[in-house]
Each structure stands twice: as C-alpha cells, then as structure tokens.
GROMACS .gro file of C-alpha atoms in nm:
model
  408
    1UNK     CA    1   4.613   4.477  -0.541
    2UNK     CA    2   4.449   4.671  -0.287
    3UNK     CA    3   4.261   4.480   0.025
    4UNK     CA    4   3.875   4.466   0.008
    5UNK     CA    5   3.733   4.621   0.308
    6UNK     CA    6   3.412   4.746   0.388
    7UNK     CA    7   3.562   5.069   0.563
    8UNK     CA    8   3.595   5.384   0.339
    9UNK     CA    9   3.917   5.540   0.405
   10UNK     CA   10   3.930   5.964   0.422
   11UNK     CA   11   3.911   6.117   0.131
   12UNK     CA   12   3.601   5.848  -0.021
   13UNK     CA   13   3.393   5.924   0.335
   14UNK     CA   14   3.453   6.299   0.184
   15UNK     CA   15   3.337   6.244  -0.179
   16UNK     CA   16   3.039   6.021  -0.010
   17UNK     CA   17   2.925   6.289   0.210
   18UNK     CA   18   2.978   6.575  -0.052
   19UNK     CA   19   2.741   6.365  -0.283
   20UNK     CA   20   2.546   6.270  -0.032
   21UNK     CA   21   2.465   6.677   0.007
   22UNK     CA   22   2.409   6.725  -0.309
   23UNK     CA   23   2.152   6.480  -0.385
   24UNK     CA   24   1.986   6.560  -0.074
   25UNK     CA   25   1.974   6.954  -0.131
   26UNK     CA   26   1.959   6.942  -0.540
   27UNK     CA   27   1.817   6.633  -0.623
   28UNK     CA   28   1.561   6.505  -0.425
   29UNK     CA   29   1.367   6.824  -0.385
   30UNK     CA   30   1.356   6.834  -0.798
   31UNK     CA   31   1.241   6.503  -0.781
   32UNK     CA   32   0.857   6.528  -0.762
   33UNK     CA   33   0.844   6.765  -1.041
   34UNK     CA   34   1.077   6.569  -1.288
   35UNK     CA   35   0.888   6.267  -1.219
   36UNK     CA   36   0.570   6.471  -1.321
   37UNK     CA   37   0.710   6.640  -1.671
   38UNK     CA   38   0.859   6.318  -1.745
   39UNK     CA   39   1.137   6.545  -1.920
   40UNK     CA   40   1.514   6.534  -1.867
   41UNK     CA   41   1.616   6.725  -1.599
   42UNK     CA   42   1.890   6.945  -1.815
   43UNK     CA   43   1.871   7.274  -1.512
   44UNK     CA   44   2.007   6.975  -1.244
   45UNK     CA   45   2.262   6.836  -1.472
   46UNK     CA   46   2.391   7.160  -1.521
   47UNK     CA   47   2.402   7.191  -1.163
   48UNK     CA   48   2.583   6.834  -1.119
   49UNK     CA   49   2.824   6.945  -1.385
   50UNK     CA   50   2.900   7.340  -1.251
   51UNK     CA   51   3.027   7.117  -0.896
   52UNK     CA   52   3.240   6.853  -1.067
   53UNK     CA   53   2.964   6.553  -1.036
   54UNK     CA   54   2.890   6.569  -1.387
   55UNK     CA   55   3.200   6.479  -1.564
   56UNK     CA   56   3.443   6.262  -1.685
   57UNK     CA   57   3.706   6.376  -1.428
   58UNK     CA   58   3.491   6.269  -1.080
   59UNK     CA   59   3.385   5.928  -1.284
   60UNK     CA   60   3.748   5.837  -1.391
   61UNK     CA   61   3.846   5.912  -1.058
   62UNK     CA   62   3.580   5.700  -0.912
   63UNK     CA   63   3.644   5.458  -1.160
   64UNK     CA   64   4.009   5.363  -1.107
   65UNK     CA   65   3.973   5.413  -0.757
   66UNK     CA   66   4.208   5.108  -0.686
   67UNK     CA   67   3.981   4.951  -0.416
   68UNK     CA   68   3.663   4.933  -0.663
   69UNK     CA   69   3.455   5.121  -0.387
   70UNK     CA   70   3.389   5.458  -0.586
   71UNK     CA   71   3.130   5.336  -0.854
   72UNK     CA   72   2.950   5.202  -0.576
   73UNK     CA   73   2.921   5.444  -0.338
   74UNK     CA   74   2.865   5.720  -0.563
   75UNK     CA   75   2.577   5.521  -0.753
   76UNK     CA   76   2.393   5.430  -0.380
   77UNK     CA   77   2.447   5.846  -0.288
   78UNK     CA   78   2.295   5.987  -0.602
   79UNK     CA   79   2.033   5.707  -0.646
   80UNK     CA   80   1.933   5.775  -0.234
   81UNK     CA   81   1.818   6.108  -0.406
   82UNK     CA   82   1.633   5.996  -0.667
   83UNK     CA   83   1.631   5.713  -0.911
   84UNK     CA   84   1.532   5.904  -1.219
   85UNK     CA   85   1.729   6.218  -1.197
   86UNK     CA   86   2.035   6.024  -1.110
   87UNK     CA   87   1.994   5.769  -1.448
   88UNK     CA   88   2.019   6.126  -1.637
   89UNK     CA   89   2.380   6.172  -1.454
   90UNK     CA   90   2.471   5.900  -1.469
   91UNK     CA   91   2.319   5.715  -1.809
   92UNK     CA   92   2.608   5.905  -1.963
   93UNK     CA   93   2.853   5.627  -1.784
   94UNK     CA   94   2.702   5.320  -1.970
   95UNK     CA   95   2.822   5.472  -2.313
   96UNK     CA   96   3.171   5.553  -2.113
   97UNK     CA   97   3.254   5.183  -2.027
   98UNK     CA   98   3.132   5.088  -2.350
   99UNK     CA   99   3.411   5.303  -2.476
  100UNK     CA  100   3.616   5.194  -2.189
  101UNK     CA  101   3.599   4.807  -2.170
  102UNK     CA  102   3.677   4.778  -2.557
  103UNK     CA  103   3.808   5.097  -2.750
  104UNK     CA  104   4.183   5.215  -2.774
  105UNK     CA  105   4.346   5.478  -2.599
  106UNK     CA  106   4.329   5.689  -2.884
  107UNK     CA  107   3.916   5.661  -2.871
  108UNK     CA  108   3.853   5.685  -2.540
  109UNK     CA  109   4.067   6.015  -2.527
  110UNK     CA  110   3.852   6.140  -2.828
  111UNK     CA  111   3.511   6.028  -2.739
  112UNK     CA  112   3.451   6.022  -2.389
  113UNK     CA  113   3.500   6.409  -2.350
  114UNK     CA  114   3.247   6.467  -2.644
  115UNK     CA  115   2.978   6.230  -2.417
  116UNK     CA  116   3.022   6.514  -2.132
  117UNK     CA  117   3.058   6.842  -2.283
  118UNK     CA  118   3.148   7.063  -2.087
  119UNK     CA  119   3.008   7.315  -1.770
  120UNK     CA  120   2.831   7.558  -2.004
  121UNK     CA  121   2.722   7.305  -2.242
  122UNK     CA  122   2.669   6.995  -2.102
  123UNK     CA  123   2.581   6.656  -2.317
  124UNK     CA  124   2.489   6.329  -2.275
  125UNK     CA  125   2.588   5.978  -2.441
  126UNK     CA  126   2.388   5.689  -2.518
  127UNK     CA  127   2.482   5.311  -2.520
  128UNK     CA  128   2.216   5.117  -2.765
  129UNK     CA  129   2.201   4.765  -2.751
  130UNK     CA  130   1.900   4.605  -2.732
  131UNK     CA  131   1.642   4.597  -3.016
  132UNK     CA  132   1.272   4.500  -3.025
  133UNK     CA  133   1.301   4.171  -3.090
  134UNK     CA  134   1.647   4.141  -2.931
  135UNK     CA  135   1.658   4.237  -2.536
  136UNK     CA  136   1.832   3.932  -2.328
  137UNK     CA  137   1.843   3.719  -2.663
  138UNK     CA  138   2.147   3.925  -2.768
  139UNK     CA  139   2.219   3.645  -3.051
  140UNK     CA  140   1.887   3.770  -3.262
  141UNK     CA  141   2.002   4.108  -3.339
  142UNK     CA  142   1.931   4.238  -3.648
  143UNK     CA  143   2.133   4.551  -3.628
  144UNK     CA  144   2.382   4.476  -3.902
  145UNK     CA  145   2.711   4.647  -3.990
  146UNK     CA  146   2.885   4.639  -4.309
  147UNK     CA  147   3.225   4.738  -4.434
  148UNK     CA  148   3.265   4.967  -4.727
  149UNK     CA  149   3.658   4.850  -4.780
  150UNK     CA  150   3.678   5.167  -5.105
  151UNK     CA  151   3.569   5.420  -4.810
  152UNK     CA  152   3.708   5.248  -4.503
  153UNK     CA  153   3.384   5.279  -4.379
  154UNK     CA  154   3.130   5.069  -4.151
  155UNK     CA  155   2.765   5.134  -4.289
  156UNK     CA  156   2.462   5.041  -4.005
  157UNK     CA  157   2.073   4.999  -4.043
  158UNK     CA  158   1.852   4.830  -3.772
  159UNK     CA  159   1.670   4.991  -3.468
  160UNK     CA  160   1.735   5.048  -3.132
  161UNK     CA  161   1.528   5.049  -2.806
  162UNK     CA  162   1.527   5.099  -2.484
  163UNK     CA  163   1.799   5.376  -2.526
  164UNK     CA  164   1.895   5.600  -2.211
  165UNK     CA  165   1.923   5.947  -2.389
  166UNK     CA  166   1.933   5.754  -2.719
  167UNK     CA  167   1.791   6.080  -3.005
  168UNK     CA  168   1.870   6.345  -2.733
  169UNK     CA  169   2.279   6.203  -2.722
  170UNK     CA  170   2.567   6.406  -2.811
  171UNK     CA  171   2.736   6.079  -2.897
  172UNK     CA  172   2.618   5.715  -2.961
  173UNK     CA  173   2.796   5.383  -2.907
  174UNK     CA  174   2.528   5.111  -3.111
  175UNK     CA  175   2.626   4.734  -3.083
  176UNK     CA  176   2.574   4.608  -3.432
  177UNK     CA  177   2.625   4.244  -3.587
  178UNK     CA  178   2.881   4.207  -3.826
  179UNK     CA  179   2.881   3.867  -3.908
  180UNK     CA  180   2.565   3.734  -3.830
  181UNK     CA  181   2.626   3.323  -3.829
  182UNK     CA  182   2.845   3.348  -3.516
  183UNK     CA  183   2.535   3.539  -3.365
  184UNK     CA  184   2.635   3.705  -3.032
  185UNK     CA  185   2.997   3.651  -3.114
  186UNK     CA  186   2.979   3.864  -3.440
  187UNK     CA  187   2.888   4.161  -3.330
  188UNK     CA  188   3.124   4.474  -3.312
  189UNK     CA  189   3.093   4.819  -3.129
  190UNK     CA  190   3.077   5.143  -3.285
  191UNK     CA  191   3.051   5.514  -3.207
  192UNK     CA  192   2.799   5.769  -3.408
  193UNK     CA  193   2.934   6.083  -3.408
  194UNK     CA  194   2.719   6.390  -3.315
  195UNK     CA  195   2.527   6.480  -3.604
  196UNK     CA  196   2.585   6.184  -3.859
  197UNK     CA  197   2.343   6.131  -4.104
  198UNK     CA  198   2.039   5.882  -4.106
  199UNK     CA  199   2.050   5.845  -3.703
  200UNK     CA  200   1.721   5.985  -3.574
  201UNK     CA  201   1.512   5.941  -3.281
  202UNK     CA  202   1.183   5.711  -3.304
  203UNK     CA  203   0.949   5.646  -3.015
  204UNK     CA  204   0.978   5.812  -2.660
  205UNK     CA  205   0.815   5.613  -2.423
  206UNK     CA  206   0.651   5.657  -2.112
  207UNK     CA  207   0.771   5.481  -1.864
  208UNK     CA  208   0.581   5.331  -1.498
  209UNK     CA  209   0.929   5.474  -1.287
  210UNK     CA  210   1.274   5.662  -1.403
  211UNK     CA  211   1.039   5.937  -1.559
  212UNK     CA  212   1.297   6.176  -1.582
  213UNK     CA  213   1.521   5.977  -1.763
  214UNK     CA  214   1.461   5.994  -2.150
  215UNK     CA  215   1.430   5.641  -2.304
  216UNK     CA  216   1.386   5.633  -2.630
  217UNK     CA  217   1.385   5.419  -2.992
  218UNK     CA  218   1.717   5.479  -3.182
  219UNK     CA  219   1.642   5.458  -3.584
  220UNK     CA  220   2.002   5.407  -3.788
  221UNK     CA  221   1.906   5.400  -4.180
  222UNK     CA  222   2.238   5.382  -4.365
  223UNK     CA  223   2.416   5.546  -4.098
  224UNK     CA  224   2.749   5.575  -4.234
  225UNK     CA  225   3.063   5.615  -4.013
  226UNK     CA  226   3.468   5.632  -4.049
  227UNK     CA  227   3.672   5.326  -3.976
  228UNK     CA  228   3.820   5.471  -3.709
  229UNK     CA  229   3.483   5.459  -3.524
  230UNK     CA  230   3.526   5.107  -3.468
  231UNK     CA  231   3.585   5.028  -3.086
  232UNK     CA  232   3.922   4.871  -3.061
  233UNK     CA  233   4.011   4.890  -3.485
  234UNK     CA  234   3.936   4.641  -3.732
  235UNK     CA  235   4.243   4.465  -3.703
  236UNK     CA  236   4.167   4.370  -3.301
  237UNK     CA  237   3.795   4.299  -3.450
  238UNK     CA  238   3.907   4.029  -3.738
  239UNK     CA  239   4.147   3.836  -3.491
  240UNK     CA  240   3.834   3.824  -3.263
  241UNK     CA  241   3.581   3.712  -3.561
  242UNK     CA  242   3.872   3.432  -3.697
  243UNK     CA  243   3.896   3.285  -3.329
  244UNK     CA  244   3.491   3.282  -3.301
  245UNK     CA  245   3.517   3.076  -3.672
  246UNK     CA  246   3.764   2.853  -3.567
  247UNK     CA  247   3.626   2.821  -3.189
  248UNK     CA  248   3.234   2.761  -3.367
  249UNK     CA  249   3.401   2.485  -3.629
  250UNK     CA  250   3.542   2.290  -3.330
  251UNK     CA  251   3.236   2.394  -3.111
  252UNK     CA  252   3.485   2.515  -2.835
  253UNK     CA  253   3.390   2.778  -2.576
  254UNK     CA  254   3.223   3.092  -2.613
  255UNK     CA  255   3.367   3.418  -2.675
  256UNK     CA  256   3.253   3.721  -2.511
  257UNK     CA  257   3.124   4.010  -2.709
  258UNK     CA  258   3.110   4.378  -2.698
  259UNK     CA  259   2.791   4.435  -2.531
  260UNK     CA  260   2.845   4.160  -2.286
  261UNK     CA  261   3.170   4.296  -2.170
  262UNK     CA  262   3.023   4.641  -2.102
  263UNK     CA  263   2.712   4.473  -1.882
  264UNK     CA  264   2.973   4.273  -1.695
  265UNK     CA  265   3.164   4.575  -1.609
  266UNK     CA  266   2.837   4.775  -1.534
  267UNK     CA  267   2.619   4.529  -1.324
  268UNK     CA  268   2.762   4.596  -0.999
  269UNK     CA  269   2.682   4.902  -1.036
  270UNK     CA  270   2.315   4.837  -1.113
  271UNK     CA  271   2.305   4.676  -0.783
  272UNK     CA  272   2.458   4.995  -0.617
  273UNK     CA  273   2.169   5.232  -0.771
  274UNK     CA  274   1.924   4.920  -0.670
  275UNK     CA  275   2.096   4.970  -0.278
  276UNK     CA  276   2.018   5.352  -0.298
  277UNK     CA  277   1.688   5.321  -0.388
  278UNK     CA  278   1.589   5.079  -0.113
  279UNK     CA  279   1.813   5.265   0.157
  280UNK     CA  280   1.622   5.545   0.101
  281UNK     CA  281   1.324   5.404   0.095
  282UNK     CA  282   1.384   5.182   0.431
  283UNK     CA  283   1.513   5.542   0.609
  284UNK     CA  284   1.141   5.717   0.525
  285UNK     CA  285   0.958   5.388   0.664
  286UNK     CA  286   1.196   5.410   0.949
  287UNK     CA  287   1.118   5.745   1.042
  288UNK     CA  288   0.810   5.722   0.958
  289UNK     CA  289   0.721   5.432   1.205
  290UNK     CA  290   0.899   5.594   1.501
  291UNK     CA  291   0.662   5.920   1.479
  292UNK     CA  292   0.317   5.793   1.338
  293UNK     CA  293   0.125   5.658   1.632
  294UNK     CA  294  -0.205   5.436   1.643
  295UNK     CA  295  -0.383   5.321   1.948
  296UNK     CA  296  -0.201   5.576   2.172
  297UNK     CA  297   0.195   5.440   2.067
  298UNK     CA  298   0.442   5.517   1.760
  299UNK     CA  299   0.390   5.243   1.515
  300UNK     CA  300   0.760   5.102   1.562
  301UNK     CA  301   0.645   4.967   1.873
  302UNK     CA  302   0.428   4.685   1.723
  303UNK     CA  303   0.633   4.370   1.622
  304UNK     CA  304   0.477   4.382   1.280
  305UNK     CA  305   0.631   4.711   1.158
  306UNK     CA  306   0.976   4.656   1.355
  307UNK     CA  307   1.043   4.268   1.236
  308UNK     CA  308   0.972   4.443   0.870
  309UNK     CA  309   1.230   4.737   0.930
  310UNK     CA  310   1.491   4.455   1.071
  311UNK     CA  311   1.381   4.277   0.753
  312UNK     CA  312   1.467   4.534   0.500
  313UNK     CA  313   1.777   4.685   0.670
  314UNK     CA  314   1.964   4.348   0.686
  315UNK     CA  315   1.824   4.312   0.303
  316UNK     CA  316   1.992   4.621   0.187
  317UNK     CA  317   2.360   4.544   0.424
  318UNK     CA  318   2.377   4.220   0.232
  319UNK     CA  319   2.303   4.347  -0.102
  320UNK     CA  320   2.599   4.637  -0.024
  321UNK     CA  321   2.801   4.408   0.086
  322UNK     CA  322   2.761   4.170  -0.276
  323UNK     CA  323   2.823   4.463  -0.448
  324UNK     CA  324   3.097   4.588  -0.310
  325UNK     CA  325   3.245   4.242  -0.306
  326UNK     CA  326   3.157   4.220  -0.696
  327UNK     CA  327   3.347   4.616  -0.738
  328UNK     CA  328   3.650   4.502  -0.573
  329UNK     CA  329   3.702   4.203  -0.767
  330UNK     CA  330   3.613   4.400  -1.087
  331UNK     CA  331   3.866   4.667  -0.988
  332UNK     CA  332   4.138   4.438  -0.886
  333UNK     CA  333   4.121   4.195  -1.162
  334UNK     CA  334   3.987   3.896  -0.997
  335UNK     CA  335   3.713   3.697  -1.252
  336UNK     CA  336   3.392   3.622  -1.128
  337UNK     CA  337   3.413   3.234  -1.116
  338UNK     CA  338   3.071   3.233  -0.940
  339UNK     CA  339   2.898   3.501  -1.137
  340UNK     CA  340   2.946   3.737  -0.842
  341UNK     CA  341   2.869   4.003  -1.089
  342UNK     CA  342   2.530   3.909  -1.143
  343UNK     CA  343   2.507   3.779  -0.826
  344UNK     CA  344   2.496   4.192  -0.740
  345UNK     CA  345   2.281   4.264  -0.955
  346UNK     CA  346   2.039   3.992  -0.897
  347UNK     CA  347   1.997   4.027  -0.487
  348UNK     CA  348   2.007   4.395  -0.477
  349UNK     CA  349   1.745   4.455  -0.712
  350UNK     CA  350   1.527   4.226  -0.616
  351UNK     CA  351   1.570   4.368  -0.268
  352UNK     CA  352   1.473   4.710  -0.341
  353UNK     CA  353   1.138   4.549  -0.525
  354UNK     CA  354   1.071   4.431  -0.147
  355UNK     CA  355   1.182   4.683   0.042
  356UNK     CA  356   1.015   4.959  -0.156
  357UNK     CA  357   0.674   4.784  -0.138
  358UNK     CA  358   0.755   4.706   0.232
  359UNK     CA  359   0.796   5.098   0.304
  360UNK     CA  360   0.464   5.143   0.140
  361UNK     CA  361   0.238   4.922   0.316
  362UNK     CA  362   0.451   5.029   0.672
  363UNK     CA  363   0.325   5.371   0.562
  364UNK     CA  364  -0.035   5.279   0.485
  365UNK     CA  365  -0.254   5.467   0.272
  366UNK     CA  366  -0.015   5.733   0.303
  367UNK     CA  367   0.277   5.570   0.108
  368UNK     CA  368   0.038   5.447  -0.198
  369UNK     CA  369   0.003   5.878  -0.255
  370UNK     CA  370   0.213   6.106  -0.421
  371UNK     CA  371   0.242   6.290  -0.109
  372UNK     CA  372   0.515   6.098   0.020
  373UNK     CA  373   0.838   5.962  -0.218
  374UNK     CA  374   0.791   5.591  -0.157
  375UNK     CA  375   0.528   5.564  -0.418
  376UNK     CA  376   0.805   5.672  -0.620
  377UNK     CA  377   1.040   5.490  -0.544
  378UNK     CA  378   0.872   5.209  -0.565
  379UNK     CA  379   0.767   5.254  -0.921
  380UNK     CA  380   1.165   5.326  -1.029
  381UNK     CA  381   1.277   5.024  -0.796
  382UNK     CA  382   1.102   4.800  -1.095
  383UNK     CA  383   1.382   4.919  -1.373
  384UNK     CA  384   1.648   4.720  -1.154
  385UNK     CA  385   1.526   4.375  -1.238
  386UNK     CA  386   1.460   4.436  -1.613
  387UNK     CA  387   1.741   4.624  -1.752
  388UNK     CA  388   2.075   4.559  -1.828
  389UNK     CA  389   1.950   4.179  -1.789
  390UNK     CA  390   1.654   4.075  -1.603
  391UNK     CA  391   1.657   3.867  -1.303
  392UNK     CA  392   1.583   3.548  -1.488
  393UNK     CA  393   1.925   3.645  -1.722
  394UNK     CA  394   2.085   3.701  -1.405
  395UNK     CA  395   1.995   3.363  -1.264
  396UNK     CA  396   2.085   3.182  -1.590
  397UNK     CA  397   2.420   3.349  -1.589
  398UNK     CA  398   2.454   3.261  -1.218
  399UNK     CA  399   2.338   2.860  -1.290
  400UNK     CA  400   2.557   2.817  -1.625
  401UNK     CA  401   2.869   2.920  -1.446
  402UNK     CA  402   2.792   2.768  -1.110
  403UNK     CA  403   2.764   2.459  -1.318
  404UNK     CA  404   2.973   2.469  -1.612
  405UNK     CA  405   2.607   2.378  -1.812
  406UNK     CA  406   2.423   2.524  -2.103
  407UNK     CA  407   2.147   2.545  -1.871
  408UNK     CA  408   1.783   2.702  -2.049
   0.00000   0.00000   0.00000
C-alpha cells in the first residue's frame, strides 16, 4: 500500500507540467470559440490524442498509479484549461470505469480500446444512466432489460438523458433494470456496440456551461445485444440478483449496483475537475487584483479584495486536499467509512460555485463579460454540483453513513 502524501514524486510533477502545457497552449486558447459553437471540439481531441493525452494508455497509467494521485492531478490540469473542452477528453473515462469497476478482463480488453479509437480516428464513449424521470432516484428507472434465453441475448427499450457524447459515441455502456421489484438493486450494465440497431440520438441540449461538451438524449427501442455484452456475465449477475432476493425477503442491507459503483469510483474525480476550475479561476482574480488599480493603488491592496483571495485559495487547498485523500483511499483499497468520496465531491464543487462568482465580482463589470474567462467559468463551475449526484445526494450519502440511518 503506498503512503498518502501530498508531494508528487518525479515523474507525476513531469506528467503534471506536460499537461499543464498543453491545456494552457491547446486548450484554453480554443476555449472561447468552443464555448460559442457549442460543438464538440473533435480538431483538439485529435490534438490530445496525436500527444498521448487522449488514450487509454496515459488514463490506465494514471489510473493504477499506486498512490491514487494521477486521476486527480490530471483532471485539476486539463480542467485549469477549460471545463468544457476537457469533459470532451475526458467524458470518454466515465464509460471506461463503468467497464472497469464491473466487467471481466475479457471486456475491458475488448471494449475500452473501441471507446478511444485510435490517433487518426479518434472516438468517444458514453456512460448513460440517468433517465427523465430517474436522475438521483436511481430506483425509478424504467430502462428495462430482458433476456432472450433462445438467442442468448439481452433486449433494452427506455431513454436516456443527460448523456456525455451519448448519439455521437463509438460505444455505449446503458444501466438498465433487469428485475424491477428489487429497484436499484436489479439493475445490470451493458455495452451497445457501435452501430447496433434501434440506438439513436434524441434531444441535444443546450446547456448554461460545458458548451463544448455534447449532452444529449439516448433513445434504445428494442436494442438488441449479445450475451456477452453483459458487464461481468450473467452468471456473476444472477448470484448478485439471488443475494438482493434473499437480502430484500429478510430486509438485510443494501447491495450496491452497477451505476453506483461507477459514481463511487468517479466522484473524486469530479471534485478534481471542480479544483481546476476554481484554481483557475482564483489565479485570473489574483492577477487581476495585483494590476487593476482604483483611487491611485492596485486593487489587492484593499482588505476587501485580499481577505476574498485568502478566502478562495484556502477553499480550493482544502478541497485538493479531500480529494486527494478520497484518490488514495480509492487506489489503495481503503472503504470510505465516512463517505469521504462524496465528501470530495461535495466541498470541492461547491467551492468552485464560490470561488468562481468571487473572481467575478473581484473583477467587476469586467468579469460579468465575455471578454475575460471567468464568466465562463463560472457558468461550467454549476455542472459540479448537479451531475454525477447533486450536492443534496452528496449530503444524504454523507448523513446515512455518518449515521448508519435511512435518513430522507
């Protein structure tokens, strides 16, 4: 088990500064105009995936880095660029730990390539979960899965939303019910192929921030896939169902399903793009205040700009320092007996919320433009505390296992 630490050895202060170039000289000046088209940015994923950012490679590596630190600090680099560009790098990763956290060896060697393509024909994946009437109330999800034993076949109708690349994906993972009386307990993982029948893509919306990261409705109308396309096999799947049955008869404790384990696994991460929105905001306040003068002195001078700066910095060291706590224990294996997962999750995004707003009023009328980024970043900052559970699911998660009550 490796130590936690909050010092990057060698070779991770290399990969941070390497990414921290890239987003700096590729992604940020892109940013403005992606935000604007409200398009994916396919020219700057190409670009991510022609230096090795963009691929399943530099995320495994990052992934299994043994002290839990990689995720993390590659998340807060590309995010410091820009919010929206770096959800269309990295929105591939959500379907990846999907496949990751519950499919077999044998899957994850098939699929996770496909999600990725390759440098001269680069894809993305997308990870569809929640539904219109079924965001944080997992247990109403009417996406329903059912097995055709003469094909050895799973056949799935319902509608997604909210899907990162979901339409536009090489390769879909949906979350579908399969027996729908042990409600978030029955449901069951599976991967659409590229170019199955009866999966199309419904509404695109526009979104407030993340504008050049495609979100979109996911419409599955007898979408019929091979057995094999199961995550983790049907076998692994019963045993899980029987214990649910038996668990539900004696009303014993809950068992974790396949969309929960990939947001556990994921949320700490969340809180990393959360920390690289607000650094980045917090650094074009800073420097901002220390050259914009009024009344004959820089602005950084008056207590009222510098106790916000203190503010906002300390904000986004303590939310770093939750998620890197939350990576570490991920990594190495340790459960999160106080919902330190969500505790991540919960304090980081909320803190870029504050300190994005706080970098716009520091910059005046000046910072509520387009001129200058923190408009922008403000508007993506809001994303943190709705998806992949909203503050208030954050809180409840926090409160139930804090106190061991179904709190509601």
């Amino acid at each position: 088990m490796a130590e936690f630490t909050m010092e990057l050895n060698d070779e991770q202060k290399e990969v941070r500064d390497w990414l921290h170039g890239f987003a700096a000289d590729v992604i940020r000046p892109a940013a403005a105009e992606w935000d604007e088209r409200e398009e994916t940015p396919w020219p700057v994923i190409q670009e991510a995936a022609k230096v090795g950012i963009y691929s399943l490679d530099f995320y495994a590596q990052q992934y299994f880095d043994p002290t839990g630190l990689g995720i993390p600090m590659a998340m807060e680099e590309l995010f410091w660029g820009d919010a929206g560009i770096a959800l269309s790098i990295v929105g591939t990763g959500l379907a990846a730990v999907g496949v990751l956290a519950n499919g077999t060896e044998e899957q994850i060697g098939t699929w996770i390539p496909q999600m990725y393509g390759d440098t001269n024909d680069v894809k993305v994946a997308a990870f569809c979960s929640s539904e219109p009437d079924a965001g944080s109330d997992v247990a109403s999800m009417r996406t329903r899965a059912v097995y055709d034993e003469a094909k050895d076949e799973w056949v799935i109708n319902g509608t997604k939303t909210w899907a990162t690349n979901g339409g536009i994906a090489n390769v879909h993972v949906v979350v579908a019910s399969v027996d729908p009386e042990l409600g978030s307990k029955g449901h069951a993982s599976f991967i659409v192929p590229p170019g199955t029948p009866g999966l199309a893509q419904g509404q695109k919306f526009k979104k407030h921030g993340i504008r050049a990261s495609h979100t979109a409705e996911v419409i599955l109308d007898n979408v019929r896939v091979p057995g094999s396309c199961l995550l983790g096999g049907k076998e692994k799947l019963d045993e899980r169902l029987a214990r649910a049955r038996e668990k539900a008869a004696k009303g014993g404790e809950r068992v974790k399903n396949a969309a929960m384990a990939t947001f556990e696994a994921s949320r700490p991460a969340v809180g990393a793009m959360a920390v690289g929105t607000a650094r980045a905001a917090y650094e074009v306040a800073l420097d901002y205040a220390k050259t914009r003068e009024q009344f004959g002195r820089p602005i950084i001078d008056n207590q009222g700009v510098a106790f916000q700066l203190a503010d906002m910095r300390t904000q986004i060291d303590a939310a770093r320092l939750l998620v890197w706590r939350a990576s570490w224990m991920a990594v190495n294996g340790k459960p999160f007996t106080a919902a330190e997962g969500s505790m991540s999750k919960l304090f980081a995004s909320e803190t870029a919320k504050k300190v994005t707003a706080q970098a716009i009023q520091i910059l005046g009328g000046n910072g509520y433009t387009r001129e200058y980024p923190v408009e922008r970043m403000h508007r993506d900052s809001a994303i943190y505390t709705i998806f992949e559970g909203t503050s208030e699911i954050q809180r409840l998660v926090i409160a139930r296992t804090l106190s061991g009550m179904p709190i509601r």
